[in-house]
Structure formats: C-alpha cells, structure tokens
Tab-separated table of C-alpha atoms in Angstrom:
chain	number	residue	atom	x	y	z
M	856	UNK	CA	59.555	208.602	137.235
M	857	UNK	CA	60.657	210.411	140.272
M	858	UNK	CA	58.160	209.738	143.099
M	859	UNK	CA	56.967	212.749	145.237
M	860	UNK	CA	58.648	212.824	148.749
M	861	UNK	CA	56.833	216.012	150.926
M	862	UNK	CA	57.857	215.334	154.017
M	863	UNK	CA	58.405	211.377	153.710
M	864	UNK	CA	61.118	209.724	155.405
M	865	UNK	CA	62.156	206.308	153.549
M	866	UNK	CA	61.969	203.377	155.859
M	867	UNK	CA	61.250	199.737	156.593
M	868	UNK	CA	59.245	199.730	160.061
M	869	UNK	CA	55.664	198.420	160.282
M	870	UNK	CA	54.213	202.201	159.838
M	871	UNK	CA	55.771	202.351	157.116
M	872	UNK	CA	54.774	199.172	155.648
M	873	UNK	CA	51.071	199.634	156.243
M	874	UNK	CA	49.208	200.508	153.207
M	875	UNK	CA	48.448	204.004	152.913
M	876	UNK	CA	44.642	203.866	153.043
M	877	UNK	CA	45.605	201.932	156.482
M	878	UNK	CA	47.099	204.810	157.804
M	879	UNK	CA	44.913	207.455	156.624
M	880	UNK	CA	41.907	205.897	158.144
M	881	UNK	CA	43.900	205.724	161.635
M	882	UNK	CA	45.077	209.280	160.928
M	883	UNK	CA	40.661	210.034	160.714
M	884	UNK	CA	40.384	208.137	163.519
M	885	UNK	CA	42.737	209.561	165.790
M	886	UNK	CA	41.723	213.422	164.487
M	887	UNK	CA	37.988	212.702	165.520
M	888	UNK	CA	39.136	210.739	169.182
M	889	UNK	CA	40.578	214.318	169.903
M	890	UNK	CA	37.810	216.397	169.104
M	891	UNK	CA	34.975	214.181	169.861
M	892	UNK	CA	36.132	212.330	173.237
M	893	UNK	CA	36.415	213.659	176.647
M	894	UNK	CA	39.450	215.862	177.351
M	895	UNK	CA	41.098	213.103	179.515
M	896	UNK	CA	41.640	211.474	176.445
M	897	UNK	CA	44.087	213.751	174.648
M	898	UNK	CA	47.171	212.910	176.683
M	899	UNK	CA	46.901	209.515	176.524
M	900	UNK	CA	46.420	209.931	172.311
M	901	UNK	CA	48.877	212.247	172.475
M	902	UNK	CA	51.387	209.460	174.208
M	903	UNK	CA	50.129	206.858	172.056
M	904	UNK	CA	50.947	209.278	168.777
M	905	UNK	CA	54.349	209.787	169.900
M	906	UNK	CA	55.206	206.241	171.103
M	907	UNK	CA	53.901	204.776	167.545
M	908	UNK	CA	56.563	207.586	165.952
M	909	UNK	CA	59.417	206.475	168.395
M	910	UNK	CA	58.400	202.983	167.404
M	911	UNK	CA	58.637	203.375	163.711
M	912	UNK	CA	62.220	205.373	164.383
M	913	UNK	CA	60.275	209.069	163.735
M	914	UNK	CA	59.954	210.228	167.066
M	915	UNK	CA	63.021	212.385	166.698
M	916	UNK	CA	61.647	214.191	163.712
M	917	UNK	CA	58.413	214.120	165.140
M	918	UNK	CA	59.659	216.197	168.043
M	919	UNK	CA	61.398	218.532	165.933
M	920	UNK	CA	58.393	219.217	164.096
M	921	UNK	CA	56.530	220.467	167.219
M	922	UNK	CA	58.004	223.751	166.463
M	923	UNK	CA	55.952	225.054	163.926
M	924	UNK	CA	53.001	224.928	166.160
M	925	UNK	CA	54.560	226.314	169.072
M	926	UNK	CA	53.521	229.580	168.551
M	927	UNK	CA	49.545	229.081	167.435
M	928	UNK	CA	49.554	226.602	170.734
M	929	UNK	CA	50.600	228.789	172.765
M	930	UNK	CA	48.314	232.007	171.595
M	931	UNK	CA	45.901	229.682	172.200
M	932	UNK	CA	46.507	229.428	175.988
M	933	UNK	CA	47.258	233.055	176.261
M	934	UNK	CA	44.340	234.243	174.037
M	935	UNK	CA	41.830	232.094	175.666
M	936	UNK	CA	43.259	232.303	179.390
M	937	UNK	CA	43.104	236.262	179.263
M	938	UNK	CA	39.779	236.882	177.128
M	939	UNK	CA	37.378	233.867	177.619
M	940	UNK	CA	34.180	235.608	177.407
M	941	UNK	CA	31.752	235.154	180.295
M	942	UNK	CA	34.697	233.951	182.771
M	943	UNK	CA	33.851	234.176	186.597
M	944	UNK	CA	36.834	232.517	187.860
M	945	UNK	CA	39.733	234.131	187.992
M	946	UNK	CA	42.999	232.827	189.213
M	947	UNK	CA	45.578	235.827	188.812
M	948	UNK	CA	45.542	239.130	188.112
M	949	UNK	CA	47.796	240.994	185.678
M	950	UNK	CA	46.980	244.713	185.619
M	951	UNK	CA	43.570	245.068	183.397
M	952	UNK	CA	44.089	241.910	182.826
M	953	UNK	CA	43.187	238.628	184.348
M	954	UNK	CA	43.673	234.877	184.051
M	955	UNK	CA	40.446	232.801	184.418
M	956	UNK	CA	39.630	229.081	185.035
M	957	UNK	CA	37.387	228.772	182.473
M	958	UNK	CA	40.151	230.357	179.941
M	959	UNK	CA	42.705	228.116	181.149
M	960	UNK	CA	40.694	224.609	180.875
M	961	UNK	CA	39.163	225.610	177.258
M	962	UNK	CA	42.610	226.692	176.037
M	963	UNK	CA	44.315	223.520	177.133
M	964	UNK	CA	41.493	221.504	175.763
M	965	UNK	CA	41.851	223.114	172.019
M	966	UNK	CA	45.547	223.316	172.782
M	967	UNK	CA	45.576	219.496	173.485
M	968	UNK	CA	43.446	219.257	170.212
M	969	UNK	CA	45.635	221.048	168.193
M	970	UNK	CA	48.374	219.054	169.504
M	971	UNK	CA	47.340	215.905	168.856
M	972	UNK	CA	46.330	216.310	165.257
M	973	UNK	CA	49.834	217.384	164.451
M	974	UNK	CA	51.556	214.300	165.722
M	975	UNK	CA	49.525	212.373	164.317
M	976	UNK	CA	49.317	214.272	161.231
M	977	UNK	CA	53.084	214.627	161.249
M	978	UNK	CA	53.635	210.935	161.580
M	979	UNK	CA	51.477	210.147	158.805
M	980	UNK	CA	53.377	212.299	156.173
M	981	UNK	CA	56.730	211.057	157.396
M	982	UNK	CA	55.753	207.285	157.522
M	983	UNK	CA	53.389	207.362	153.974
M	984	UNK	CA	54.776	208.611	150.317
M	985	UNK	CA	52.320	211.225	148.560
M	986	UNK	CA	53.010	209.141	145.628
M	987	UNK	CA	51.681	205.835	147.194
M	988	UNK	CA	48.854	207.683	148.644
M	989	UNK	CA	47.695	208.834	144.956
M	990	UNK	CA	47.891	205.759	143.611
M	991	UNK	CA	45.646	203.736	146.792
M	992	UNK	CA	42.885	205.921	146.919
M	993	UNK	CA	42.887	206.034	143.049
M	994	UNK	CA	42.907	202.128	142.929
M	995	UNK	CA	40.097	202.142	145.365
M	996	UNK	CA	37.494	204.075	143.302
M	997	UNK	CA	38.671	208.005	144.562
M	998	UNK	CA	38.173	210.280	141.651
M	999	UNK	CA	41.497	211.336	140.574
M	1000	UNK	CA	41.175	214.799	140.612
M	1001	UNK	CA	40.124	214.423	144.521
M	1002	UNK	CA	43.424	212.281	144.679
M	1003	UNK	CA	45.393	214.729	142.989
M	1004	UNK	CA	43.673	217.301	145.439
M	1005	UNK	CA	45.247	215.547	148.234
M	1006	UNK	CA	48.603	215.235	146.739
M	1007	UNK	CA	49.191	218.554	145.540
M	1008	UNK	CA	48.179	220.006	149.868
M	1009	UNK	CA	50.672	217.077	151.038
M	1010	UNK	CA	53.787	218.440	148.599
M	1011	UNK	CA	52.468	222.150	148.904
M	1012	UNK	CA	54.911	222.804	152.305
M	1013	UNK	CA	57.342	221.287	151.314
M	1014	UNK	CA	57.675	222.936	148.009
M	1015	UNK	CA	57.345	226.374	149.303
M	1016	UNK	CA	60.192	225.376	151.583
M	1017	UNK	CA	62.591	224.122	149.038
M	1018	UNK	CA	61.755	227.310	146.875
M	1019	UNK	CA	62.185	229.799	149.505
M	1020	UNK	CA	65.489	227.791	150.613
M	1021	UNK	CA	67.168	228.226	146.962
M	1022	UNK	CA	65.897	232.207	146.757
M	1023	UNK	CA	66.934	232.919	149.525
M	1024	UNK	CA	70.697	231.312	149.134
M	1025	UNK	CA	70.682	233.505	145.696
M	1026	UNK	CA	69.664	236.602	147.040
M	1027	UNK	CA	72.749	236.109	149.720
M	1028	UNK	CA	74.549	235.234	146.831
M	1029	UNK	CA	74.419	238.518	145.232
M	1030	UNK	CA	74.948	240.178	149.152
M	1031	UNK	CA	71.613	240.724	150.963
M	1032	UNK	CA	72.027	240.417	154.217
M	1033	UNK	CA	69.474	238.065	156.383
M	1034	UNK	CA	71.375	238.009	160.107
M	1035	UNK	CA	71.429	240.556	163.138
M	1036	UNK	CA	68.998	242.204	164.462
M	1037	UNK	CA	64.733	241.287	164.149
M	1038	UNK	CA	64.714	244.300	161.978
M	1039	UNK	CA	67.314	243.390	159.289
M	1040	UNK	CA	66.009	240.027	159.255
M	1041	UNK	CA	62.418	240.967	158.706
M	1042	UNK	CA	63.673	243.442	155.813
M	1043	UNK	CA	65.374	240.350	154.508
M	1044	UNK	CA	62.074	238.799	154.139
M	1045	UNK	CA	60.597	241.764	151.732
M	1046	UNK	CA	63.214	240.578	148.486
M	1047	UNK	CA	61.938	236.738	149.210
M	1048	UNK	CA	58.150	237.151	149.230
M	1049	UNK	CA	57.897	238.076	146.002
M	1050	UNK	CA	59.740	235.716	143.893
M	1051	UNK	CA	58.217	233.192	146.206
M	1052	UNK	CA	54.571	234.218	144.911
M	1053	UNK	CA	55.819	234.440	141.278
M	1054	UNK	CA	57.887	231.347	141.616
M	1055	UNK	CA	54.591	229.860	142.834
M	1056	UNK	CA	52.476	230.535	139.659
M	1057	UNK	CA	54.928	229.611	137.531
M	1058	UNK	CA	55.110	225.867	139.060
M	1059	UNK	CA	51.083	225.965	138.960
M	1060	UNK	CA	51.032	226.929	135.120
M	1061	UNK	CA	54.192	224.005	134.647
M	1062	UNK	CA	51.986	221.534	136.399
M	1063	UNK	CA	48.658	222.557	134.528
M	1064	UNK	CA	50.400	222.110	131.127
M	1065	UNK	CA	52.623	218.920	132.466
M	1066	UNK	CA	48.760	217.171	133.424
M	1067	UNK	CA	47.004	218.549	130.595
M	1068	UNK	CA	49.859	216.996	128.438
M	1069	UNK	CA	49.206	214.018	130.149
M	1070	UNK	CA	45.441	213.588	130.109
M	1071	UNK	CA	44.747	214.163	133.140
M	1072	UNK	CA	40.720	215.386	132.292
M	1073	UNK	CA	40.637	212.265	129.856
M	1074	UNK	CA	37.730	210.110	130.710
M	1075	UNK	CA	39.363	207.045	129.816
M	1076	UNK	CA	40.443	203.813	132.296
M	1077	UNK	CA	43.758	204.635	133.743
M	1078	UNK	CA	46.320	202.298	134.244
M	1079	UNK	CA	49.139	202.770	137.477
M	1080	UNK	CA	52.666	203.371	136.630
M	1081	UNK	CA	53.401	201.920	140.551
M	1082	UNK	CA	51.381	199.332	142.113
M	1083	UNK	CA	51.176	200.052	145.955
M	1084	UNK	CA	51.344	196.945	148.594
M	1085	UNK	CA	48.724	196.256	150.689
M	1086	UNK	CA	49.603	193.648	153.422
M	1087	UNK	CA	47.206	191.105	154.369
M	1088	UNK	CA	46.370	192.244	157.324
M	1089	UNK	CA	46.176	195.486	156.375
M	1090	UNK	CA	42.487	194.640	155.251
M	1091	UNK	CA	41.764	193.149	159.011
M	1092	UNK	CA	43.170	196.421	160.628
M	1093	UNK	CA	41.181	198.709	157.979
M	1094	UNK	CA	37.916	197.531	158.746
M	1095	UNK	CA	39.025	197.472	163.069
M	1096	UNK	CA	39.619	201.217	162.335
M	1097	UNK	CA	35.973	201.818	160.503
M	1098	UNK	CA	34.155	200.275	163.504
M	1099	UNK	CA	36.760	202.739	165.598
M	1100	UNK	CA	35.729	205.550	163.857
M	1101	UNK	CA	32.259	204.820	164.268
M	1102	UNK	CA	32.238	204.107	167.780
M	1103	UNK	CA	33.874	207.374	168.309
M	1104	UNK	CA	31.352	209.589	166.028
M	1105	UNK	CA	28.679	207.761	168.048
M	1106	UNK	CA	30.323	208.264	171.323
M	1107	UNK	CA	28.578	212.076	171.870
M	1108	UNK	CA	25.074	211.017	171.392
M	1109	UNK	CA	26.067	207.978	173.784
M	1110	UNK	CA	27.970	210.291	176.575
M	1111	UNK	CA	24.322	212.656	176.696
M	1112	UNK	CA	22.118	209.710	177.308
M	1113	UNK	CA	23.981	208.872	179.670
M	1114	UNK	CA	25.169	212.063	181.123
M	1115	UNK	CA	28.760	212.120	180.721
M	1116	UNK	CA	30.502	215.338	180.292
C-alpha cells in the first residue's frame, strides 16, 4: 500500500528516526514554551527550531516554507503597531495614523509566537510520515477515528496543492492565460476555484466509500499493515518531554508567585 507523504521528506537523520509520538510530544512542548514562557524565550526556541532542521538536513526547506506566513506575520505587526487599543506611546506618526510602543511589543510577541509554531510545526511534518503517525498513536490506545482526524488535516494541504497544480496545468492546456498583470492573474484564479471545491467533494465521497469498504466503523481489534519503530531511547526522551511540558504549563502560576512578568 502506498504510504501517505503530506509534506514528508524521506530521510535517515536522528529526527527522522525518532518515533513519531517522540516528536509530536516535542512539537506540544515547544507550541506551549512559546505561548506560555516569557517573550525572551521565543528567539532562542526559534534558533533552537531551526538549528534541529539544519541538523536533520531540513533547514533549507524549512526556510522556504517561511513564506506562507509572511504575510499573516507581518499584518500582525502592522495591524497591531497602528491600532493597539488603549496605546499611550507613540513612536511615529503617519498622517491619522500612528505607531505605538505598546503595538509594536504585542505584535512582535504574537508575531514571534506565530513564528515559532511554524518551524516547529514545519519540521515535524517534513521529518515524520502521516502514515507512521496513524499507526503510533493507534498502537498506543488513540481511537482511530481521532487518528484518522489527524491524518486526514496533515495530507489536507498538500492535497489541495497537488489538485490545484494539475487544474490549473489543464486549464492552460486548453489556453487560459495565468501571467501578466495582478488582474489577469486574479481572473485566472475564478476557472480554478471551482473545480477545486468540486474536486474536493469528490475525494471526500472516494474516501468515505474507500473506509466504509474497509471497516473503518467496525468495532472489531485491528491489526497494523506497518509496524512503526520506536528506538529505545525514544521511551527515555518521551517521558523527559512530559515532565517538560509540565514544567512549562506550571511555569505561569510559578512566574505570579513570584512576580515575574
């Protein structure tokens, strides 16, 4: 059987060795550190994030990647630095408009946030195969439907992409024209959205019928078709990462006693 790729580039380094519940419990851990911790954390988690990619040879992809949230980053900044409500400090003035401190720190903060669970997130897709990832959680008591859950968000990108890629090389095909100006390319888009959204349906109804077929609502033991590794220290750097995680969830409540902001 095929295995599902998403965004998964094969490999042999030590990221991608680790077992997949491994890395999804560092990928928990790392999300909460950013949202949780103080703000001087995030570039250091951002730096660790990218030197673990350029580590595991995905820190070229990884940078590539930063593209697609260039643009909600940097509305962030903007949005925040020009409208933070109840701002008092202002820096510069642009017309009616004005850039404040307050803005400025908040939108780097979420910005940083943001950030940071996309490298991270983006590693973890690269480095770990959907497939895999199914089949761990599964074999660790997740319900499979909650597996399958997980699966179906981590190929839903990439599908999209491929299906958009191949209507759009058959609508050129047959002469529509998607260079020159901003205007001809977003008319170019109109032909594509629809057999996108159609194309979409279709695939949900194949896969309905291809796991109903299959038994996927059958309350019978299931047996695995792949059996996943799971290094032996894999187990030793699972349960590091649970007493991580709950460090970090505790670290709020720890940071007001003590009066740390």
């Amino acid at each position: 059987m095929q295995a599902a790729t998403g965004y998964y580039r094969p490999g042999t380094s030590w990221l991608h060795r680790r077992n997949p519940v491994t890395k999804l419990l560092g990928l928990v851990w790392v999300i909460l550190a950013a949202f949780l911790l103080l703000p001087v954390a995030l570039p250091l988690l951002a730096l660790a994030c990218l030197a673990l990619a350029f580590a595991n040879g995905l820190g070229g992809s990884t940078v590539r990647a930063l593209r697609i949230p260039a643009v909600l980053i940097a509305s962030i900044l903007v949005v925040n630095a020009l409208f933070f409500p109840g701002a008092v400090d202002l820096l510069v003035r642009l017309g009616p408009l004005a850039v404040s401190r307050e803005g400025l720190e908040f939108g780097l903060v979420t910005a940083g946030r943001v950030l940071v669970a996309f490298i991270a997130s983006i590693a973890f897709l690269q480095a770990t195969l959907p497939d895999d990832l199914l089949e761990a959680l599964v074999a660790r008591g997740a319900s499979h439907r909650f597996a399958w859950v997980i699966l179906s968000a981590v190929q839903m990108v990439p599908r999209l992409q491929a299906s958009a890629t191949t209507i759009l090389e058959a609508q050129q095909a047959r002469g529509l024209e998607v260079s020159g100006s901003f205007g001809r390319r977003a008319r170019a888009l109109l032909p594509l959205i629809g057999p996108v959204l159609l194309g979409s349906l279709i695939d949900v109804r194949e896969r309905t019928f291809a796991l109903e077929a299959r038994g996927f609502g059958a309350g019978s033991r299931r047996t695995a078709y792949r059996v996943v590794l799971d290094p032996p220290g894999d187990r030793w750097l699972r349960a590091a990462i649970l007493v991580a995680i709950v460090a970090v969830v505790l670290w709020p409540l720890a940071a007001r006693a003590l009066g740390i902001r």
